[in-house]
Amino acid sequence: MSELRFSVVEEAFKKKAADVVSPKERPSEYYAKYVFNKEKMFKYLDKKTYDALVSCIDNGAPLSRNIADKVADGMKTWAMELGVTHYTHWFQPLTEGTAEKHDAFVEHDGKGGMVEEFSGKLLVQQEPDASSFPNGGIRNTFEARGYSAWDPTSPAFIDGDTLCIPTIFIAYTGESLDYKAPLLKALDAVDKAATDVCKMFDPTVKKVFSYLGWEQEYFLIDEGLYAARPDLLMTGRTLMGHESAKNQQLEDHYFGAIPSRVAAFMKDLEIEAHKLGIPCKTRHNEVAPNQFELAPIFEEANLANDHNQLIMSLMKKIARNHGFRVLLHEKPFKGVNGSGKHNNWSLGTDTGVLLLGPGKTPEQNLQFVTFFVNVLMAVYKHNGLLKASISSATNAHRLGANEAPPAIVSIFLGKQMSEVLDAIVANPSGTAIEVSGKAGKKLDIIQIPELIIDNTDRNRTSPFAFTGNRFEFRAVGSSANCASAMIALNAAVADQLKDFKINVDKGIAAGKTMQVAIIDILKDYIKECTPIRFDGNGYSDEWKEEAAKRGLDCETSVPLIFDRYLSDSSIGMFTRTGVFSEVELNARNEVKWELYAKMIQIESRVLEDMSKNHIIPVATRYQTSLLENVTMMKDIFPDKYKELSSADMEIIEKIAFHSAQIKAGVQAMVNARKDANKLTLEREKAIAYHDKVAPFLDSIRYHIDKLELMVDNQIWPLPKYRELLFIR
């Protein structure tokens, strides 16, 4: 080994050894080790540069190119001390993942050598190919220019030997081509609108933050079994497989003892997450076998979303070290619970007030009720859009099933808040209202006393539930980018708060006091949004009928649900808040329809291949062995062979029937796929794949799963659910 190569290997081993966490080390000692947070900024930047960057992060102040150069130099120094050799702009295109292109810290020195170089220009902006990412027609192949631009509010971090810089991704013509850019716009919109409303109660409020606490559910399976399932490899879910005799029916897995192999994985995952500044806090077994959950402490929504994207990537990497594969598909196994990603969302001020939690004074509680009711109004007005924000080909398998929120958006309030709202409507201003709770509080419409909000019964069937000081958007899919739901929710709330402020100002101009104007408007809002309130069983057929009568969006076809983005109300709301232009909305829907059709297309092709090349040959082989057995019985027991071989003959006939059904179904599915592929409009193609192709995935699977119960286990070509679902 050359001296140079030996030196590189030696340094690599040193770094790996130095990166191992001692059992005695507390998380606080290595937390954010690989994050360029304010502590690192203070150490590696001069005071002027540090102050300018902090002002940019906290107050949105602009950064000059000179300051950016100094920030880049400090970042480079810090990163290189930790063995970093490359940098990348880390962004979130419309592929439901992240993207990165790595460049080395090297430039020619003009003397035949190289120097480590990283300037403010390289930090602030790069130029990925915008035509190679989903763009909905905004960029043609011959119009490839696009830009990634630094987001200073989300700190840079180190992954391996690479400095990762969170960025937005936009087209040369300015349209957003990612999730982060519109999320930042939505957060800015809700900040401004909510701050204006807060100033009616407390003039010292300068900023309102949107907070997000995600709960990430996932499955783990053994890597060897994963590799033996082409459907898992290609689609993330099992396209066939009869349910195990035992799965989750004993309810013994939820919150049970964590298997030792899984606990080791979780520990390593948390350590690496903490090094990257991801505040992981909770871990536990979920309902289904091999299903688990990870949840962090609440963070500002933009940072929380970045951390969720990072944790999904990180858990896949760490799982491989433990012989596992992570499944983030919303429904990888039929007959057992799927996975979601509950988004706990709230708003808070720079003065420390949580706007969706009761306060200590009458004014704070009037403020709480104000924001509470405006959230209800926003969700009521845009319930179809919020459903569209969490809809996908994968989440469609989970929504509406009896383990997940229904495909109808409603809000669970709980007993006490329902009583509070009903009392506000029923009672005239100035009268005291008895409200049930821990101590039976009186609620004065004008001078609202301290409220004590119980943690009411949680309604697991509600897609949008109030849980004490926040709302839990439970319908988000486990593989989704949280930003999709957060963009729609924050933008809708921002638009509603702006409308509320305008109405209050009109009331004041008409001679009302501010409190009376607020109460009068809230009464009208509470009456108007009554249809969105539902505390009952969201799984029941009765609720589906009732929701339709209430005028709520009950559409279940994902391609048609996407239409909600292009309704007049959605376009108006997004354009008023500055989150999306109509051009961007149309482009994004093109991407959504195209992605939906392609995912069903892939599943269809995989099922075709597995049916023809795995299932039918094995079924035929087993059928042949049974026929040979019957033939030999006839030779040996000519008088009794019919009686002795009747069971085999019954199985032979069933195999023949199910095999014929599979062959016919596959051919019909292929024909339907060909017809769908001829369509040129993405919306029409997506609808065709939903209506004409997707149904075959279930009908063909039915016959394959029947064959699984008949064919000799020793020759069945795929690991079965009883093997996949139980970690040993």
XYZ file of C-alpha atoms in Angstrom:
728
model
C 0.000 0.000 0.000
C 1.373 3.381 -0.963
C 2.259 5.837 1.783
C -0.450 8.251 0.589
C -3.132 5.564 0.501
C -2.090 4.289 3.927
C -2.373 7.826 5.295
C -5.899 8.236 3.906
C -7.034 4.888 5.330
C -5.433 5.645 8.686
C -7.215 9.007 8.890
C -10.505 7.325 8.001
C -10.091 4.811 10.823
C -9.150 7.593 13.235
C -12.271 9.550 12.317
C -14.475 6.485 12.682
C -12.980 5.676 16.059
C -13.378 9.277 17.217
C -17.003 9.250 16.156
C -17.962 6.318 18.388
C -20.029 7.479 21.342
C -18.890 6.235 24.730
C -21.580 4.540 26.830
C -20.846 7.151 29.496
C -21.480 10.079 27.180
C -24.798 11.829 27.590
C -26.739 12.963 24.496
C -26.229 16.575 25.570
C -22.464 16.096 25.159
C -22.611 15.171 21.463
C -25.919 16.776 20.482
C -25.618 18.804 17.235
C -21.969 17.835 16.882
C -22.347 17.910 13.100
C -24.569 20.995 12.872
C -23.383 24.525 12.133
C -25.660 25.980 14.792
C -25.312 29.248 16.696
C -22.674 27.771 18.984
C -20.470 26.892 15.980
C -21.282 30.210 14.297
C -20.098 32.108 17.380
C -16.866 30.125 17.427
C -15.987 30.246 13.715
C -17.337 33.669 12.677
C -16.255 37.157 13.682
C -18.771 39.163 15.723
C -20.002 41.295 12.821
C -20.592 38.257 10.627
C -22.191 36.328 13.491
C -24.577 39.177 14.320
C -25.538 39.606 10.658
C -26.230 35.883 10.201
C -28.243 35.623 13.423
C -30.276 38.676 12.402
C -30.935 37.010 9.046
C -32.092 33.812 10.755
C -34.196 35.439 13.483
C -35.504 38.533 11.730
C -35.220 37.825 8.005
C -32.598 40.527 7.470
C -30.759 40.294 4.106
C -27.155 39.065 3.894
C -24.577 40.898 1.784
C -22.226 38.918 -0.458
C -19.313 40.001 1.744
C -21.000 38.509 4.813
C -21.852 35.360 2.841
C -18.157 34.965 1.940
C -17.183 35.144 5.610
C -19.911 32.678 6.596
C -18.716 30.270 3.889
C -15.135 30.554 5.099
C -16.134 29.833 8.695
C -18.314 26.908 7.611
C -15.465 25.463 5.557
C -12.993 25.749 8.454
C -15.385 24.014 10.848
C -16.275 21.288 8.347
C -12.681 20.554 7.320
C -11.672 20.143 10.956
C -14.184 17.269 11.014
C -12.729 15.624 7.900
C -15.151 17.063 5.350
C -13.900 17.231 1.756
C -17.088 18.046 -0.200
C -20.173 20.235 -0.022
C -23.643 19.954 -1.493
C -26.861 21.913 -1.789
C -29.397 19.638 -0.110
C -32.913 20.223 -1.464
C -36.343 18.623 -1.674
C -37.595 18.265 -5.266
C -41.073 16.984 -6.090
C -39.867 13.375 -6.027
C -40.891 12.835 -2.365
C -37.190 12.566 -1.454
C -34.105 14.748 -1.242
C -31.464 15.566 -3.829
C -27.788 16.453 -3.653
C -24.808 16.956 -5.952
C -21.413 16.807 -4.226
C -18.520 19.130 -5.128
C -15.051 19.051 -3.596
C -13.465 21.984 -1.753
C -10.816 22.288 -4.496
C -9.775 24.892 -7.037
C -6.572 25.419 -9.053
C -4.026 27.557 -7.251
C -2.457 28.786 -10.502
C 0.821 27.054 -9.701
C -0.009 23.517 -10.750
C -1.550 22.625 -7.415
C -4.907 22.984 -5.691
C -6.331 24.882 -2.749
C -9.417 24.297 -0.635
C -12.011 26.811 -1.767
C -15.565 27.573 -0.665
C -16.906 31.064 -1.331
C -20.088 32.877 -0.469
C -21.184 32.465 -4.084
C -20.952 28.676 -3.792
C -22.748 28.751 -0.439
C -25.611 30.935 -1.589
C -26.407 29.484 -5.016
C -25.914 26.509 -7.316
C -27.395 25.490 -10.668
C -28.930 21.984 -10.857
C -30.627 20.814 -14.056
C -34.260 21.882 -13.571
C -35.553 19.838 -16.517
C -34.353 16.559 -14.999
C -36.560 16.927 -11.923
C -40.380 16.829 -11.892
C -41.557 20.288 -12.951
C -44.971 19.858 -14.537
C -43.903 21.401 -17.827
C -42.420 24.585 -16.346
C -39.013 23.561 -17.711
C -38.454 21.914 -21.101
C -35.454 19.678 -21.732
C -33.873 22.491 -23.751
C -34.644 24.960 -20.922
C -32.718 23.245 -18.176
C -31.548 26.078 -15.970
C -32.702 26.103 -12.346
C -31.257 27.351 -9.082
C -30.818 26.032 -5.565
C -30.513 28.835 -3.026
C -29.326 28.695 0.599
C -31.914 28.693 3.385
C -30.055 30.253 6.368
C -32.935 29.441 8.744
C -32.124 25.719 8.578
C -28.531 25.104 9.703
C -25.966 23.325 7.540
C -24.951 19.858 8.702
C -22.337 17.206 7.951
C -23.178 13.808 6.476
C -20.082 11.619 6.194
C -17.462 13.657 4.325
C -19.958 16.193 2.950
C -21.167 19.565 4.179
C -24.910 19.673 3.445
C -26.504 23.077 2.933
C -30.328 23.139 3.065
C -31.651 25.043 0.058
C -34.739 25.903 -1.915
C -35.008 24.857 -5.574
C -36.565 27.178 -8.149
C -36.802 27.416 -11.934
C -34.859 29.969 -13.959
C -38.187 31.770 -14.379
C -38.742 31.878 -10.600
C -41.347 29.176 -9.993
C -40.902 26.813 -7.056
C -39.779 23.303 -8.006
C -39.561 21.924 -4.478
C -41.327 21.696 -1.123
C -39.166 24.085 0.910
C -39.746 27.296 -1.080
C -43.563 27.245 -0.781
C -43.312 26.064 2.830
C -41.203 29.103 3.692
C -43.751 31.313 1.910
C -46.635 29.695 3.825
C -44.807 30.115 7.136
C -44.127 33.753 6.314
C -47.784 34.267 5.424
C -49.091 32.764 8.662
C -46.468 34.718 10.635
C -47.648 38.044 9.218
C -51.373 37.295 9.440
C -51.181 35.826 12.957
C -48.943 38.646 14.214
C -51.500 41.218 13.040
C -54.212 39.391 14.991
C -51.975 38.986 18.065
C -51.307 42.720 18.171
C -55.006 43.245 18.949
C -54.307 41.453 22.251
C -50.618 42.225 22.854
C -48.919 45.016 20.862
C -45.473 43.706 21.850
C -45.774 40.586 19.669
C -43.399 40.829 16.702
C -43.423 37.319 15.283
C -45.509 34.149 15.240
C -43.903 30.750 14.695
C -45.514 27.652 13.254
C -44.465 24.557 15.181
C -44.441 20.955 14.026
C -43.981 17.749 15.947
C -44.071 14.743 13.630
C -44.513 11.131 14.697
C -42.806 8.791 12.235
C -44.175 5.259 11.960
C -42.236 2.585 10.078
C -41.760 -1.163 9.625
C -38.533 -3.146 9.955
C -37.952 -6.466 8.199
C -34.904 -8.681 7.817
C -32.746 -7.642 4.891
C -32.498 -11.162 3.480
C -36.270 -11.571 3.370
C -36.610 -8.123 1.810
C -34.191 -9.083 -0.962
C -36.293 -12.175 -1.714
C -39.417 -10.092 -2.379
C -39.312 -8.317 -5.782
C -42.482 -6.426 -4.894
C -40.900 -4.918 -1.777
C -37.756 -4.059 -3.712
C -39.607 -2.336 -6.534
C -42.727 -0.859 -4.905
C -42.152 -0.738 -1.149
C -45.153 -2.966 -0.421
C -46.188 -6.593 -0.785
C -48.380 -6.974 -3.861
C -49.302 -10.483 -2.740
C -49.271 -12.501 0.434
C -51.907 -14.224 2.543
C -52.186 -12.885 6.059
C -50.480 -14.767 8.840
C -52.532 -16.851 11.268
C -51.223 -14.518 13.941
C -50.662 -10.847 13.243
C -51.961 -8.022 15.438
C -55.233 -9.524 16.653
C -53.920 -10.228 20.174
C -52.882 -6.572 20.500
C -49.685 -7.738 22.167
C -47.197 -5.713 20.139
C -48.353 -2.154 20.876
C -46.108 -0.628 23.558
C -44.643 -4.090 24.156
C -41.026 -4.830 25.017
C -38.815 -3.698 22.141
C -36.898 -6.639 20.597
C -33.176 -6.449 21.372
C -32.126 -6.175 17.708
C -34.588 -3.366 17.187
C -33.519 -1.625 20.388
C -29.909 -1.682 19.167
C -31.004 -0.133 15.875
C -33.052 2.513 17.665
C -30.153 3.419 19.935
C -27.751 3.885 17.018
C -30.380 5.846 15.107
C -30.966 8.198 18.030
C -27.238 8.746 18.541
C -26.701 9.685 14.893
C -29.864 11.797 14.896
C -28.733 13.679 17.995
C -25.364 14.374 16.378
C -27.325 16.004 13.542
C -29.402 18.081 15.942
C -32.607 16.055 15.526
C -34.240 16.042 18.992
C -35.496 12.432 19.018
C -37.379 11.760 22.239
C -39.912 8.921 21.971
C -39.625 5.371 20.628
C -42.016 2.443 20.981
C -43.613 -0.573 19.353
C -46.626 0.293 17.211
C -49.790 -1.772 16.708
C -48.701 -4.068 13.864
C -45.921 -6.646 14.225
C -42.542 -5.196 13.205
C -44.035 -1.684 13.270
C -42.423 1.049 15.346
C -42.584 4.784 15.953
C -40.085 7.574 16.511
C -41.030 11.099 17.594
C -38.970 14.214 18.350
C -39.549 17.303 20.473
C -41.508 20.053 18.708
C -39.508 22.418 16.494
C -40.146 25.341 14.165
C -41.962 23.849 11.177
C -39.308 24.441 8.493
C -36.545 22.923 10.608
C -38.814 20.095 11.767
C -39.616 19.243 8.168
C -35.930 19.187 7.208
C -35.257 16.923 10.170
C -38.005 14.529 9.129
C -36.563 14.283 5.626
C -33.159 13.667 7.149
C -34.382 11.058 9.654
C -36.061 9.018 6.900
C -32.759 8.896 5.034
C -30.798 8.214 8.204
C -32.972 5.342 9.405
C -32.565 3.561 6.068
C -28.784 3.827 6.384
C -28.615 2.740 10.041
C -31.020 -0.161 9.470
C -28.608 -1.742 6.989
C -25.969 -1.903 9.726
C -28.335 -4.079 11.766
C -29.480 -6.399 8.983
C -32.805 -4.613 8.548
C -34.628 -2.757 5.823
C -36.973 0.103 6.698
C -40.393 0.191 5.039
C -41.953 3.658 4.917
C -44.821 2.675 2.609
C -48.189 3.517 4.134
C -49.510 -0.040 3.721
C -46.749 -2.592 3.109
C -48.792 -5.542 4.403
C -52.420 -6.361 3.712
C -54.543 -7.159 6.742
C -52.379 -5.364 9.317
C -52.147 -1.714 10.248
C -50.313 0.653 7.951
C -48.055 3.559 8.881
C -48.791 7.254 9.128
C -46.916 10.367 10.113
C -49.038 12.382 12.529
C -48.286 16.088 12.211
C -48.825 17.862 15.542
C -49.169 21.533 14.641
C -49.406 24.697 16.675
C -48.644 28.425 16.646
C -46.644 30.434 19.169
C -45.413 33.992 19.602
C -41.960 35.423 20.174
C -43.261 36.429 23.626
C -43.678 32.771 24.592
C -47.465 32.453 24.251
C -48.838 29.249 22.724
C -51.773 30.503 20.681
C -53.670 27.209 20.597
C -53.461 26.636 24.325
C -55.534 28.335 27.045
C -53.876 31.208 28.887
C -53.838 32.696 32.365
C -55.869 35.848 31.740
C -59.235 36.636 30.143
C -57.463 38.394 27.273
C -55.216 35.396 26.610
C -58.203 33.062 26.608
C -60.117 35.269 24.196
C -57.001 35.177 22.022
C -56.912 31.371 22.321
C -60.570 31.023 21.303
C -59.968 33.459 18.430
C -57.180 31.384 16.930
C -58.975 28.135 17.709
C -62.114 29.156 15.828
C -60.154 30.582 12.899
C -58.350 27.258 12.496
C -61.735 25.527 12.410
C -62.890 27.951 9.731
C -59.742 27.429 7.639
C -60.107 23.651 7.768
C -63.824 23.889 6.998
C -63.308 26.118 3.964
C -60.452 24.005 2.618
C -61.237 20.470 3.846
C -60.965 19.111 0.290
C -57.598 20.814 -0.228
C -56.222 19.480 3.052
C -57.247 15.986 1.960
C -55.494 16.571 -1.356
C -52.353 17.680 0.505
C -51.981 14.228 2.084
C -53.259 12.121 -0.824
C -51.009 9.866 -2.879
C -51.015 6.485 -4.553
C -49.429 4.986 -1.444
C -51.490 6.748 1.222
C -54.673 5.713 -0.603
C -54.152 2.173 0.757
C -54.254 3.491 4.330
C -56.899 6.225 4.299
C -60.380 4.949 4.978
C -59.188 1.634 6.386
C -60.273 0.854 9.923
C -56.880 1.717 11.349
C -56.428 5.185 9.896
C -58.291 8.459 9.467
C -61.125 8.358 6.941
C -60.891 10.023 3.547
C -63.118 12.805 4.879
C -61.560 15.699 6.774
C -63.372 16.589 9.994
C -62.236 18.022 13.331
C -62.471 16.380 16.739
C -62.843 19.007 19.488
C -63.577 17.037 22.620
C -66.348 17.658 25.129
C -65.092 20.808 26.823
C -64.176 22.803 23.726
C -67.457 21.801 22.103
C -69.255 23.184 25.160
C -67.192 26.382 25.058
C -68.051 27.051 21.411
C -71.709 26.165 21.839
C -71.917 28.435 24.875
C -70.398 31.357 22.982
C -73.073 31.022 20.309
C -75.985 30.461 22.695
C -75.333 33.171 25.262
C -75.532 36.935 24.877
C -72.396 38.996 25.421
C -71.538 39.671 29.031
C -73.273 36.666 30.614
C -71.453 33.977 32.534
C -71.411 30.462 31.065
C -70.927 27.247 33.018
C -68.353 25.019 31.313
C -67.736 21.440 32.446
C -64.162 20.565 33.151
C -61.829 19.870 36.015
C -63.473 22.486 38.233
C -66.539 23.665 36.336
C -65.307 27.073 35.170
C -67.495 30.062 34.339
C -66.850 31.625 30.955
C -67.707 35.290 30.527
C -68.057 36.200 26.872
C -66.269 39.531 27.308
C -64.043 38.860 30.296
C -63.037 35.221 29.775
C -61.512 33.646 32.899
C -58.819 30.987 32.974
C -59.840 27.856 31.072
C -58.777 24.418 32.192
C -58.713 22.185 29.137
C -58.825 18.483 29.891
C -56.911 16.040 27.722
C -60.166 14.665 26.370
C -60.590 11.189 24.962
C -58.407 10.967 21.860
C -60.389 10.148 18.738
C -58.148 7.941 16.632
C -60.670 8.011 13.790
C -60.390 11.782 13.374
C -58.001 13.076 10.699
C -57.670 16.461 12.426
C -57.998 16.386 16.207
C -57.558 18.990 18.935
C -55.325 17.505 21.629
C -55.106 20.184 24.317
C -52.734 22.834 22.947
C -52.308 21.785 19.333
C -54.050 20.102 16.443
C -52.959 16.673 15.281
C -53.192 16.193 11.513
C -53.313 12.398 11.628
C -53.903 11.713 7.936
C -50.358 12.442 6.684
C -48.689 9.390 5.124
C -45.556 7.803 6.568
C -43.502 8.274 3.377
C -44.764 11.800 2.666
C -42.924 15.084 2.882
C -44.577 16.871 5.820
C -44.273 20.127 3.888
C -47.186 19.238 1.604
C -49.653 19.216 4.510
C -47.939 22.119 6.300
C -48.039 24.317 3.186
C -51.794 23.844 2.753
C -52.608 24.177 6.461
C -50.471 27.240 7.201
C -51.542 29.007 4.010
C -55.241 28.319 4.714
C -54.936 29.581 8.299
C -53.024 32.660 7.138
C -55.731 33.525 4.617
C -58.460 32.979 7.211
C -56.710 35.181 9.806
C -56.335 37.980 7.254
C -60.061 37.769 6.538
C -60.818 37.770 10.271
C -58.711 40.890 10.860
C -60.502 42.715 8.039
C -63.888 41.831 9.558
C -62.823 42.961 13.033
C -61.609 46.287 11.657
C -64.987 46.736 9.924
C -66.774 46.079 13.215
C -64.626 48.590 15.052
C -65.199 51.149 12.289
C -68.945 50.614 12.786
C -68.627 51.657 16.436
C -68.147 48.328 18.230
C -65.456 47.795 20.843
C -62.716 45.439 19.749
C -63.896 42.686 22.116
C -67.507 42.898 20.960
C -66.410 42.928 17.319
C -64.286 39.817 17.895
C -67.031 37.948 19.755
C -69.674 38.763 17.135
C -67.447 37.490 14.332
C -66.501 34.361 16.272
C -70.191 33.580 16.801
C -70.794 33.747 13.061
C -67.725 31.614 12.354
C -68.725 28.966 14.911
C -72.150 28.639 13.290
C -70.723 28.539 9.780
C -68.082 25.857 10.432
C -70.371 23.542 12.423
C -70.301 20.882 9.628
C -66.566 20.298 10.142
C -67.035 19.340 13.816
C -67.435 15.618 14.433
C -66.480 13.708 17.583
C -67.933 10.327 16.614
C -66.674 7.239 14.781
C -65.094 8.390 11.521
C -64.940 4.801 10.245
C -68.702 4.259 10.220
C -70.836 4.208 7.087
C -73.274 6.493 8.882
C -70.599 9.196 9.076
C -69.924 8.948 5.357
C -73.593 9.588 4.669
C -73.745 12.378 7.232
C -70.566 14.036 5.909
C -72.021 14.127 2.409
C -75.179 15.785 3.764
C -72.997 18.361 5.527
C -71.304 19.256 2.260
C -67.858 17.946 3.186
C -65.574 16.565 0.503
C -66.156 12.794 0.300
C -64.216 12.018 -2.890
C -62.048 8.880 -2.634
C -60.347 8.771 -6.053
C -56.854 10.215 -5.575
C -56.558 11.684 -9.101
C -59.873 13.473 -8.609
C -58.925 14.600 -5.098
C -55.938 16.394 -6.663
C -58.444 18.603 -8.507
C -58.994 20.429 -5.199
C -55.682 22.226 -5.732
C -57.169 23.859 -8.829
C -60.528 24.903 -7.399
C -61.313 28.622 -7.388
C -61.102 28.724 -3.579
C -57.663 27.060 -3.518
C -56.212 29.170 -6.304
C -57.573 32.311 -4.662
C -56.202 31.374 -1.240
C -52.729 30.419 -2.501
C -52.369 33.485 -4.703
C -53.611 35.877 -1.999
C -51.070 34.507 0.475
C -48.295 34.484 -2.135
C -47.551 30.798 -1.591
C -48.269 29.576 -5.142
C -49.089 31.183 -8.441
C -51.710 29.574 -10.647
C -48.920 28.460 -12.977
C -47.174 26.674 -10.103
C -50.398 24.992 -8.982
C -51.117 23.681 -12.465
C -47.544 22.438 -12.823
C -47.590 20.686 -9.467
C -50.823 18.935 -10.269
C -49.288 17.686 -13.514
C -46.500 16.204 -11.394
C -48.984 14.657 -8.947
C -51.027 13.005 -11.704
C -47.909 11.798 -13.496
C -46.426 10.366 -10.305
C -49.685 8.613 -9.426
C -49.940 6.958 -12.855
C -46.291 5.882 -12.813
C -46.560 4.310 -9.368
C -49.607 2.247 -10.354
C -47.859 1.415 -13.629
C -44.807 0.102 -11.768
C -46.950 -1.978 -9.409
C -48.838 -3.390 -12.366
C -45.629 -4.343 -14.181
C -44.150 -5.947 -11.076
C -47.341 -7.926 -10.457
C -47.351 -9.059 -14.087
C -43.756 -10.235 -13.844
C -44.237 -12.006 -10.510
C -47.444 -13.680 -11.675
C -45.926 -14.985 -14.917
C -42.421 -15.829 -13.710
C -42.845 -16.730 -10.050
C -46.374 -17.766 -9.136
C -47.789 -19.578 -12.195
C -44.654 -21.719 -12.814
C -44.539 -22.822 -9.176
C -48.279 -23.517 -9.069
C -47.993 -25.506 -12.284
C -45.060 -27.484 -10.913
C -46.991 -28.372 -7.764
C -50.077 -29.194 -9.827
C -47.957 -31.496 -11.983
C -46.601 -33.308 -8.925
C -50.148 -33.868 -7.690
C -51.194 -35.188 -11.105
C -48.251 -37.569 -11.080
C -49.294 -38.736 -7.632
C -52.862 -39.354 -8.834
C -51.548 -41.291 -11.861
C -49.366 -43.507 -9.681
C -52.294 -44.114 -7.326
C -54.348 -45.291 -10.294
C -51.650 -47.803 -11.174
C -51.252 -49.058 -7.614
C -54.876 -48.778 -6.415
C -56.976 -49.115 -9.578
C -60.168 -49.763 -7.620
C -59.730 -47.124 -4.904
C -57.702 -44.382 -6.559
C -60.694 -42.044 -7.043
C -61.508 -42.190 -3.364
C -57.870 -41.919 -2.292
C -57.020 -39.088 -4.696
C -60.179 -37.022 -4.325
C -58.461 -34.441 -2.085
C -55.593 -34.072 -4.562
C -58.026 -33.763 -7.454
C -59.882 -31.000 -5.614
C -56.624 -29.085 -5.105
C -55.653 -29.692 -8.742
C -58.942 -28.219 -9.903
C -58.592 -25.214 -7.600
C -55.042 -24.573 -8.772
C -56.222 -24.759 -12.368
C -59.055 -22.334 -11.647
C -56.963 -19.751 -9.778
C -54.130 -20.023 -12.305
C -56.547 -19.389 -15.145
C -57.989 -16.402 -13.317
C -54.516 -14.984 -12.743
C -53.548 -15.404 -16.397
C -56.764 -13.814 -17.603
C -56.495 -11.014 -15.056
C -52.890 -10.243 -15.962
C -53.724 -10.065 -19.659
C -56.703 -7.789 -18.997
C -54.525 -5.607 -16.760
C -51.858 -5.344 -19.457
C -54.496 -4.317 -22.004
C -55.890 -1.697 -19.616
C -52.376 -0.410 -19.025
C -51.727 -0.102 -22.747
C -54.955 1.847 -23.185
C -54.036 4.166 -20.317
C -50.567 4.757 -21.742
C -52.083 6.022 -24.984
C -53.655 8.974 -23.171
C -51.639 12.179 -23.480
C -53.154 14.277 -20.675
C -51.664 13.386 -17.291
C -54.973 13.812 -15.468
C -56.800 11.477 -17.835
C -53.979 8.946 -17.617
C -54.030 9.020 -13.802
C -57.803 8.554 -13.753
C -57.488 5.617 -16.174
C -54.843 3.988 -13.997
C -57.056 4.484 -10.938
C -60.284 3.269 -12.537
C -59.082 0.643 -15.031
C -55.684 -0.680 -13.912
C -55.528 -0.466 -10.112
C -58.570 -2.744 -9.512
C -56.654 -5.647 -11.100
C -53.987 -5.358 -8.391
C -56.555 -6.565 -5.853
C -58.406 -9.077 -8.019
C -55.214 -10.817 -9.214
C -53.802 -10.780 -5.704
C -56.903 -12.583 -4.405
C -56.194 -15.612 -6.583
C -52.448 -15.584 -5.835
C -53.136 -15.528 -2.097
C -55.465 -18.508 -2.527
C -52.685 -20.413 -4.302
C -50.300 -19.607 -1.445
C -52.555 -21.636 0.863
C -52.442 -24.683 -1.470
C -48.942 -24.887 -2.922
C -46.230 -26.803 -1.080
C -44.491 -24.401 1.306
C -41.080 -25.777 0.314
C -41.430 -24.573 -3.263
C -43.416 -21.361 -2.724
C -41.070 -18.733 -4.184
C -41.618 -15.859 -1.719
C -41.151 -15.329 2.023
C -44.592 -15.404 3.617
C -46.154 -12.947 6.042
C -45.429 -15.216 9.003
C -41.733 -14.858 8.142
C -41.771 -11.181 7.217
C -43.732 -9.911 10.209
C -41.879 -11.373 13.143
C -38.312 -10.357 13.960
C -36.226 -13.137 15.437
